[in-house]
Amino acid sequence: MMRVLVPARLRKAVRTWFDSRYISISDHRQDIRDALWEVQTVRREMATLQSEVERLRNARPTGSGISRADKTKLDDTHRLAQETAKALDGVLQNEVLVWQAIDDLRADRASGQPGEQPCA
């Protein structure tokens, strides 16, 4: 390590610059306390949520507690949701194909190559 004589004003300026860029130990300790408090708060909230989930799990009806009409409604709802998802997937795939065709037409028009002429 090498020691160099440095004027007091420069040394003070450098220390002030370092102090302004770095956090003090007391501020760092306070940040740690705040972070610990936040972690403890989140831990309490998680424990409350877990107890609520357990309460809801214990309160839900079992498979044998569902009436025949409710079972039919649930099955119909599930079937309709599946059919809707399948139909929507088809619509989205068709939309992608339409936009790809539009992009191809724009690219042909921009390049000056007519490609196939439309019927109309």
PDB file of N, CA, C and O in Angstrom, residues 40-93:
ATOM      1  N   GLN A  40     -42.016  -9.591   8.946  1.00  0.00           N
ATOM      2  CA  GLN A  40     -42.898 -10.084  10.000  1.00  0.00           C
ATOM      3  C   GLN A  40     -44.363  -9.805   9.675  1.00  0.00           C
ATOM      4  O   GLN A  40     -45.228 -10.643   9.924  1.00  0.00           O
ATOM      5  N   THR A  41     -44.641  -8.647   9.079  1.00  0.00           N
ATOM      6  CA  THR A  41     -46.002  -8.334   8.681  1.00  0.00           C
ATOM      7  C   THR A  41     -46.490  -9.299   7.607  1.00  0.00           C
ATOM      8  O   THR A  41     -47.612  -9.822   7.683  1.00  0.00           O
ATOM      9  N   VAL A  42     -45.644  -9.563   6.617  1.00  0.00           N
ATOM     10  CA  VAL A  42     -46.016 -10.509   5.559  1.00  0.00           C
ATOM     11  C   VAL A  42     -46.202 -11.902   6.140  1.00  0.00           C
ATOM     12  O   VAL A  42     -47.123 -12.629   5.757  1.00  0.00           O
ATOM     13  N   ARG A  43     -45.361 -12.288   7.103  1.00  0.00           N
ATOM     14  CA  ARG A  43     -45.495 -13.596   7.744  1.00  0.00           C
ATOM     15  C   ARG A  43     -46.842 -13.710   8.457  1.00  0.00           C
ATOM     16  O   ARG A  43     -47.531 -14.732   8.344  1.00  0.00           O
ATOM     17  N   ARG A  44     -47.244 -12.656   9.172  1.00  0.00           N
ATOM     18  CA  ARG A  44     -48.552 -12.676   9.852  1.00  0.00           C
ATOM     19  C   ARG A  44     -49.692 -12.758   8.842  1.00  0.00           C
ATOM     20  O   ARG A  44     -50.658 -13.506   9.033  1.00  0.00           O
ATOM     21  N   GLU A  45     -49.573 -12.008   7.739  1.00  0.00           N
ATOM     22  CA  GLU A  45     -50.618 -12.051   6.717  1.00  0.00           C
ATOM     23  C   GLU A  45     -50.695 -13.431   6.071  1.00  0.00           C
ATOM     24  O   GLU A  45     -51.788 -13.929   5.801  1.00  0.00           O
ATOM     25  N   MET A  46     -49.540 -14.049   5.832  1.00  0.00           N
ATOM     26  CA  MET A  46     -49.528 -15.394   5.255  1.00  0.00           C
ATOM     27  C   MET A  46     -50.173 -16.400   6.199  1.00  0.00           C
ATOM     28  O   MET A  46     -50.928 -17.279   5.773  1.00  0.00           O
ATOM     29  N   ALA A  47     -49.892 -16.281   7.486  1.00  0.00           N
ATOM     30  CA  ALA A  47     -50.503 -17.192   8.455  1.00  0.00           C
ATOM     31  C   ALA A  47     -52.023 -17.004   8.470  1.00  0.00           C
ATOM     32  O   ALA A  47     -52.777 -17.990   8.517  1.00  0.00           O
ATOM     33  N   THR A  48     -52.476 -15.760   8.391  1.00  0.00           N
ATOM     34  CA  THR A  48     -53.915 -15.490   8.342  1.00  0.00           C
ATOM     35  C   THR A  48     -54.528 -16.079   7.087  1.00  0.00           C
ATOM     36  O   THR A  48     -55.600 -16.708   7.137  1.00  0.00           O
ATOM     37  N   LEU A  49     -53.861 -15.888   5.937  1.00  0.00           N
ATOM     38  CA  LEU A  49     -54.380 -16.445   4.688  1.00  0.00           C
ATOM     39  C   LEU A  49     -54.401 -17.969   4.711  1.00  0.00           C
ATOM     40  O   LEU A  49     -55.352 -18.587   4.226  1.00  0.00           O
ATOM     41  N   GLN A  50     -53.366 -18.586   5.279  1.00  0.00           N
ATOM     42  CA  GLN A  50     -53.339 -20.044   5.347  1.00  0.00           C
ATOM     43  C   GLN A  50     -54.453 -20.577   6.231  1.00  0.00           C
ATOM     44  O   GLN A  50     -55.098 -21.579   5.897  1.00  0.00           O
ATOM     45  N   SER A  51     -54.708 -19.903   7.342  1.00  0.00           N
ATOM     46  CA  SER A  51     -55.810 -20.350   8.199  1.00  0.00           C
ATOM     47  C   SER A  51     -57.150 -20.164   7.489  1.00  0.00           C
ATOM     48  O   SER A  51     -58.052 -20.997   7.627  1.00  0.00           O
ATOM     49  N   GLU A  52     -57.290 -19.099   6.707  1.00  0.00           N
ATOM     50  CA  GLU A  52     -58.523 -18.877   5.946  1.00  0.00           C
ATOM     51  C   GLU A  52     -58.705 -19.958   4.876  1.00  0.00           C
ATOM     52  O   GLU A  52     -59.810 -20.463   4.676  1.00  0.00           O
ATOM     53  N   VAL A  53     -57.615 -20.334   4.208  1.00  0.00           N
ATOM     54  CA  VAL A  53     -57.687 -21.402   3.206  1.00  0.00           C
ATOM     55  C   VAL A  53     -58.093 -22.715   3.862  1.00  0.00           C
ATOM     56  O   VAL A  53     -58.945 -23.452   3.350  1.00  0.00           O
ATOM     57  N   GLU A  54     -57.502 -23.034   4.999  1.00  0.00           N
ATOM     58  CA  GLU A  54     -57.864 -24.260   5.712  1.00  0.00           C
ATOM     59  C   GLU A  54     -59.330 -24.233   6.128  1.00  0.00           C
ATOM     60  O   GLU A  54     -60.036 -25.234   6.018  1.00  0.00           O
ATOM     61  N   ARG A  55     -59.804 -23.073   6.592  1.00  0.00           N
ATOM     62  CA  ARG A  55     -61.201 -22.957   6.998  1.00  0.00           C
ATOM     63  C   ARG A  55     -62.123 -23.191   5.812  1.00  0.00           C
ATOM     64  O   ARG A  55     -63.124 -23.907   5.902  1.00  0.00           O
ATOM     65  N   LEU A  56     -61.759 -22.607   4.655  1.00  0.00           N
ATOM     66  CA  LEU A  56     -62.583 -22.796   3.462  1.00  0.00           C
ATOM     67  C   LEU A  56     -62.535 -24.233   2.960  1.00  0.00           C
ATOM     68  O   LEU A  56     -63.540 -24.769   2.485  1.00  0.00           O
ATOM     69  N   ARG A  57     -61.368 -24.867   3.051  1.00  0.00           N
ATOM     70  CA  ARG A  57     -61.275 -26.279   2.638  1.00  0.00           C
ATOM     71  C   ARG A  57     -62.155 -27.160   3.503  1.00  0.00           C
ATOM     72  O   ARG A  57     -62.789 -28.091   3.017  1.00  0.00           O
ATOM     73  N   ASN A  58     -62.161 -26.876   4.789  1.00  0.00           N
ATOM     74  CA  ASN A  58     -62.969 -27.686   5.697  1.00  0.00           C
ATOM     75  C   ASN A  58     -64.456 -27.393   5.543  1.00  0.00           C
ATOM     76  O   ASN A  58     -65.287 -28.250   5.840  1.00  0.00           O
ATOM     77  N   ALA A  59     -64.805 -26.199   5.066  1.00  0.00           N
ATOM     78  CA  ALA A  59     -66.206 -25.812   4.945  1.00  0.00           C
ATOM     79  C   ALA A  59     -66.833 -26.254   3.633  1.00  0.00           C
ATOM     80  O   ALA A  59     -68.054 -26.304   3.521  1.00  0.00           O
ATOM     81  N   ARG A  60     -66.034 -26.584   2.619  1.00  0.00           N
ATOM     82  CA  ARG A  60     -66.615 -26.936   1.325  1.00  0.00           C
ATOM     83  C   ARG A  60     -67.310 -28.292   1.411  1.00  0.00           C
ATOM     84  O   ARG A  60     -66.887 -29.180   2.152  1.00  0.00           O
ATOM     85  N   PRO A  61     -68.359 -28.440   0.611  1.00  0.00           N
ATOM     86  CA  PRO A  61     -69.084 -29.710   0.647  1.00  0.00           C
ATOM     87  C   PRO A  61     -68.274 -30.802  -0.040  1.00  0.00           C
ATOM     88  O   PRO A  61     -67.530 -30.550  -0.984  1.00  0.00           O
ATOM     89  N   THR A  62     -68.417 -31.989   0.446  1.00  0.00           N
ATOM     90  CA  THR A  62     -67.720 -33.113  -0.170  1.00  0.00           C
ATOM     91  C   THR A  62     -68.477 -33.549  -1.413  1.00  0.00           C
ATOM     92  O   THR A  62     -69.577 -33.080  -1.689  1.00  0.00           O
ATOM     93  N   GLY A  63     -67.898 -34.470  -2.170  1.00  0.00           N
ATOM     94  CA  GLY A  63     -68.517 -34.925  -3.413  1.00  0.00           C
ATOM     95  C   GLY A  63     -69.886 -35.530  -3.187  1.00  0.00           C
ATOM     96  O   GLY A  63     -70.786 -35.425  -4.010  1.00  0.00           O
ATOM     97  N   SER A  64     -70.094 -36.187  -2.046  1.00  0.00           N
ATOM     98  CA  SER A  64     -71.388 -36.809  -1.787  1.00  0.00           C
ATOM     99  C   SER A  64     -72.426 -35.782  -1.333  1.00  0.00           C
ATOM    100  O   SER A  64     -73.617 -36.053  -1.395  1.00  0.00           O
ATOM    101  N   GLY A  65     -71.989 -34.594  -0.901  1.00  0.00           N
ATOM    102  CA  GLY A  65     -72.919 -33.574  -0.428  1.00  0.00           C
ATOM    103  C   GLY A  65     -73.541 -32.759  -1.550  1.00  0.00           C
ATOM    104  O   GLY A  65     -74.415 -31.937  -1.307  1.00  0.00           O
ATOM    105  N   ILE A  66     -73.128 -32.973  -2.802  1.00  0.00           N
ATOM    106  CA  ILE A  66     -73.650 -32.205  -3.926  1.00  0.00           C
ATOM    107  C   ILE A  66     -74.898 -32.902  -4.451  1.00  0.00           C
ATOM    108  O   ILE A  66     -74.907 -34.111  -4.681  1.00  0.00           O
ATOM    109  N   SER A  67     -75.936 -32.109  -4.658  1.00  0.00           N
ATOM    110  CA  SER A  67     -77.186 -32.691  -5.155  1.00  0.00           C
ATOM    111  C   SER A  67     -77.041 -33.079  -6.621  1.00  0.00           C
ATOM    112  O   SER A  67     -76.122 -32.660  -7.312  1.00  0.00           O
ATOM    113  N   ARG A  68     -77.994 -33.876  -7.082  1.00  0.00           N
ATOM    114  CA  ARG A  68     -77.972 -34.355  -8.468  1.00  0.00           C
ATOM    115  C   ARG A  68     -78.109 -33.192  -9.441  1.00  0.00           C
ATOM    116  O   ARG A  68     -77.420 -33.148 -10.465  1.00  0.00           O
ATOM    117  N   ALA A  69     -78.978 -32.215  -9.134  1.00  0.00           N
ATOM    118  CA  ALA A  69     -79.182 -31.064 -10.014  1.00  0.00           C
ATOM    119  C   ALA A  69     -77.925 -30.204 -10.079  1.00  0.00           C
ATOM    120  O   ALA A  69     -77.534 -29.736 -11.161  1.00  0.00           O
ATOM    121  N   ASP A  70     -77.287 -30.014  -8.932  1.00  0.00           N
ATOM    122  CA  ASP A  70     -76.045 -29.235  -8.915  1.00  0.00           C
ATOM    123  C   ASP A  70     -74.947 -29.942  -9.693  1.00  0.00           C
ATOM    124  O   ASP A  70     -74.167 -29.302 -10.404  1.00  0.00           O
ATOM    125  N   LYS A  71     -74.886 -31.264  -9.585  1.00  0.00           N
ATOM    126  CA  LYS A  71     -73.888 -32.034 -10.326  1.00  0.00           C
ATOM    127  C   LYS A  71     -74.114 -31.885 -11.823  1.00  0.00           C
ATOM    128  O   LYS A  71     -73.163 -31.702 -12.590  1.00  0.00           O
ATOM    129  N   THR A  72     -75.373 -31.916 -12.251  1.00  0.00           N
ATOM    130  CA  THR A  72     -75.694 -31.743 -13.668  1.00  0.00           C
ATOM    131  C   THR A  72     -75.308 -30.350 -14.138  1.00  0.00           C
ATOM    132  O   THR A  72     -74.735 -30.187 -15.218  1.00  0.00           O
ATOM    133  N   LYS A  73     -75.608 -29.325 -13.313  1.00  0.00           N
ATOM    134  CA  LYS A  73     -75.238 -27.951 -13.673  1.00  0.00           C
ATOM    135  C   LYS A  73     -73.730 -27.804 -13.787  1.00  0.00           C
ATOM    136  O   LYS A  73     -73.224 -27.156 -14.704  1.00  0.00           O
ATOM    137  N   LEU A  74     -72.991 -28.390 -12.852  1.00  0.00           N
ATOM    138  CA  LEU A  74     -71.536 -28.317 -12.892  1.00  0.00           C
ATOM    139  C   LEU A  74     -70.987 -28.989 -14.140  1.00  0.00           C
ATOM    140  O   LEU A  74     -70.077 -28.463 -14.793  1.00  0.00           O
ATOM    141  N   ASP A  75     -71.519 -30.142 -14.472  1.00  0.00           N
ATOM    142  CA  ASP A  75     -71.060 -30.849 -15.674  1.00  0.00           C
ATOM    143  C   ASP A  75     -71.364 -30.041 -16.931  1.00  0.00           C
ATOM    144  O   ASP A  75     -70.527 -29.940 -17.837  1.00  0.00           O
ATOM    145  N   ASP A  76     -72.580 -29.461 -17.018  1.00  0.00           N
ATOM    146  CA  ASP A  76     -72.941 -28.646 -18.179  1.00  0.00           C
ATOM    147  C   ASP A  76     -72.047 -27.412 -18.285  1.00  0.00           C
ATOM    148  O   ASP A  76     -71.603 -27.040 -19.372  1.00  0.00           O
ATOM    149  N   THR A  77     -71.798 -26.779 -17.153  1.00  0.00           N
ATOM    150  CA  THR A  77     -70.940 -25.593 -17.143  1.00  0.00           C
ATOM    151  C   THR A  77     -69.538 -25.941 -17.620  1.00  0.00           C
ATOM    152  O   THR A  77     -68.939 -25.219 -18.428  1.00  0.00           O
ATOM    153  N   HIS A  78     -69.009 -27.051 -17.139  1.00  0.00           N
ATOM    154  CA  HIS A  78     -67.674 -27.475 -17.550  1.00  0.00           C
ATOM    155  C   HIS A  78     -67.640 -27.783 -19.041  1.00  0.00           C
ATOM    156  O   HIS A  78     -66.708 -27.386 -19.755  1.00  0.00           O
ATOM    157  N   ARG A  79     -68.648 -28.488 -19.536  1.00  0.00           N
ATOM    158  CA  ARG A  79     -68.709 -28.828 -20.956  1.00  0.00           C
ATOM    159  C   ARG A  79     -68.789 -27.576 -21.819  1.00  0.00           C
ATOM    160  O   ARG A  79     -68.069 -27.431 -22.813  1.00  0.00           O
ATOM    161  N   LEU A  80     -69.650 -26.624 -21.407  1.00  0.00           N
ATOM    162  CA  LEU A  80     -69.782 -25.382 -22.168  1.00  0.00           C
ATOM    163  C   LEU A  80     -68.488 -24.562 -22.137  1.00  0.00           C
ATOM    164  O   LEU A  80     -68.106 -23.954 -23.138  1.00  0.00           O
ATOM    165  N   ALA A  81     -67.806 -24.556 -21.006  1.00  0.00           N
ATOM    166  CA  ALA A  81     -66.532 -23.824 -20.917  1.00  0.00           C
ATOM    167  C   ALA A  81     -65.502 -24.446 -21.847  1.00  0.00           C
ATOM    168  O   ALA A  81     -64.764 -23.724 -22.536  1.00  0.00           O
ATOM    169  N   GLN A  82     -65.457 -25.763 -21.905  1.00  0.00           N
ATOM    170  CA  GLN A  82     -64.515 -26.442 -22.806  1.00  0.00           C
ATOM    171  C   GLN A  82     -64.846 -26.147 -24.263  1.00  0.00           C
ATOM    172  O   GLN A  82     -63.950 -25.865 -25.066  1.00  0.00           O
ATOM    173  N   GLU A  83     -66.134 -26.214 -24.623  1.00  0.00           N
ATOM    174  CA  GLU A  83     -66.532 -25.941 -26.009  1.00  0.00           C
ATOM    175  C   GLU A  83     -66.237 -24.493 -26.389  1.00  0.00           C
ATOM    176  O   GLU A  83     -65.778 -24.207 -27.498  1.00  0.00           O
ATOM    177  N   THR A  84     -66.490 -23.570 -25.466  1.00  0.00           N
ATOM    178  CA  THR A  84     -66.219 -22.158 -25.736  1.00  0.00           C
ATOM    179  C   THR A  84     -64.729 -21.927 -25.940  1.00  0.00           C
ATOM    180  O   THR A  84     -64.319 -21.197 -26.853  1.00  0.00           O
ATOM    181  N   ALA A  85     -63.913 -22.543 -25.102  1.00  0.00           N
ATOM    182  CA  ALA A  85     -62.463 -22.378 -25.231  1.00  0.00           C
ATOM    183  C   ALA A  85     -61.981 -22.929 -26.567  1.00  0.00           C
ATOM    184  O   ALA A  85     -61.147 -22.312 -27.244  1.00  0.00           O
ATOM    185  N   LYS A  86     -62.525 -24.078 -26.983  1.00  0.00           N
ATOM    186  CA  LYS A  86     -62.119 -24.671 -28.261  1.00  0.00           C
ATOM    187  C   LYS A  86     -62.541 -23.779 -29.431  1.00  0.00           C
ATOM    188  O   LYS A  86     -61.771 -23.557 -30.370  1.00  0.00           O
ATOM    189  N   ALA A  87     -63.769 -23.237 -29.375  1.00  0.00           N
ATOM    190  CA  ALA A  87     -64.242 -22.366 -30.449  1.00  0.00           C
ATOM    191  C   ALA A  87     -63.435 -21.072 -30.502  1.00  0.00           C
ATOM    192  O   ALA A  87     -63.075 -20.592 -31.586  1.00  0.00           O
ATOM    193  N   LEU A  88     -63.140 -20.507 -29.345  1.00  0.00           N
ATOM    194  CA  LEU A  88     -62.354 -19.270 -29.310  1.00  0.00           C
ATOM    195  C   LEU A  88     -60.945 -19.506 -29.832  1.00  0.00           C
ATOM    196  O   LEU A  88     -60.393 -18.650 -30.529  1.00  0.00           O
ATOM    197  N   ASP A  89     -60.386 -20.657 -29.539  1.00  0.00           N
ATOM    198  CA  ASP A  89     -59.065 -20.996 -30.067  1.00  0.00           C
ATOM    199  C   ASP A  89     -59.110 -21.037 -31.594  1.00  0.00           C
ATOM    200  O   ASP A  89     -58.204 -20.517 -32.261  1.00  0.00           O
ATOM    201  N   GLY A  90     -60.160 -21.613 -32.150  1.00  0.00           N
ATOM    202  CA  GLY A  90     -60.304 -21.645 -33.608  1.00  0.00           C
ATOM    203  C   GLY A  90     -60.430 -20.254 -34.199  1.00  0.00           C
ATOM    204  O   GLY A  90     -59.837 -19.944 -35.239  1.00  0.00           O
ATOM    205  N   VAL A  91     -61.208 -19.395 -33.538  1.00  0.00           N
ATOM    206  CA  VAL A  91     -61.369 -18.014 -34.017  1.00  0.00           C
ATOM    207  C   VAL A  91     -60.027 -17.294 -34.013  1.00  0.00           C
ATOM    208  O   VAL A  91     -59.669 -16.596 -34.975  1.00  0.00           O
ATOM    209  N   LEU A  92     -59.266 -17.448 -32.949  1.00  0.00           N
ATOM    210  CA  LEU A  92     -57.965 -16.776 -32.856  1.00  0.00           C
ATOM    211  C   LEU A  92     -56.996 -17.302 -33.905  1.00  0.00           C
ATOM    212  O   LEU A  92     -56.226 -16.532 -34.494  1.00  0.00           O
ATOM    213  N   GLN A  93     -57.017 -18.608 -34.172  1.00  0.00           N
ATOM    214  CA  GLN A  93     -56.150 -19.159 -35.211  1.00  0.00           C
ATOM    215  C   GLN A  93     -56.524 -18.599 -36.585  1.00  0.00           C
ATOM    216  O   GLN A  93     -55.653 -18.264 -37.389  1.00  0.00           O
TER     217      GLN A  93
END
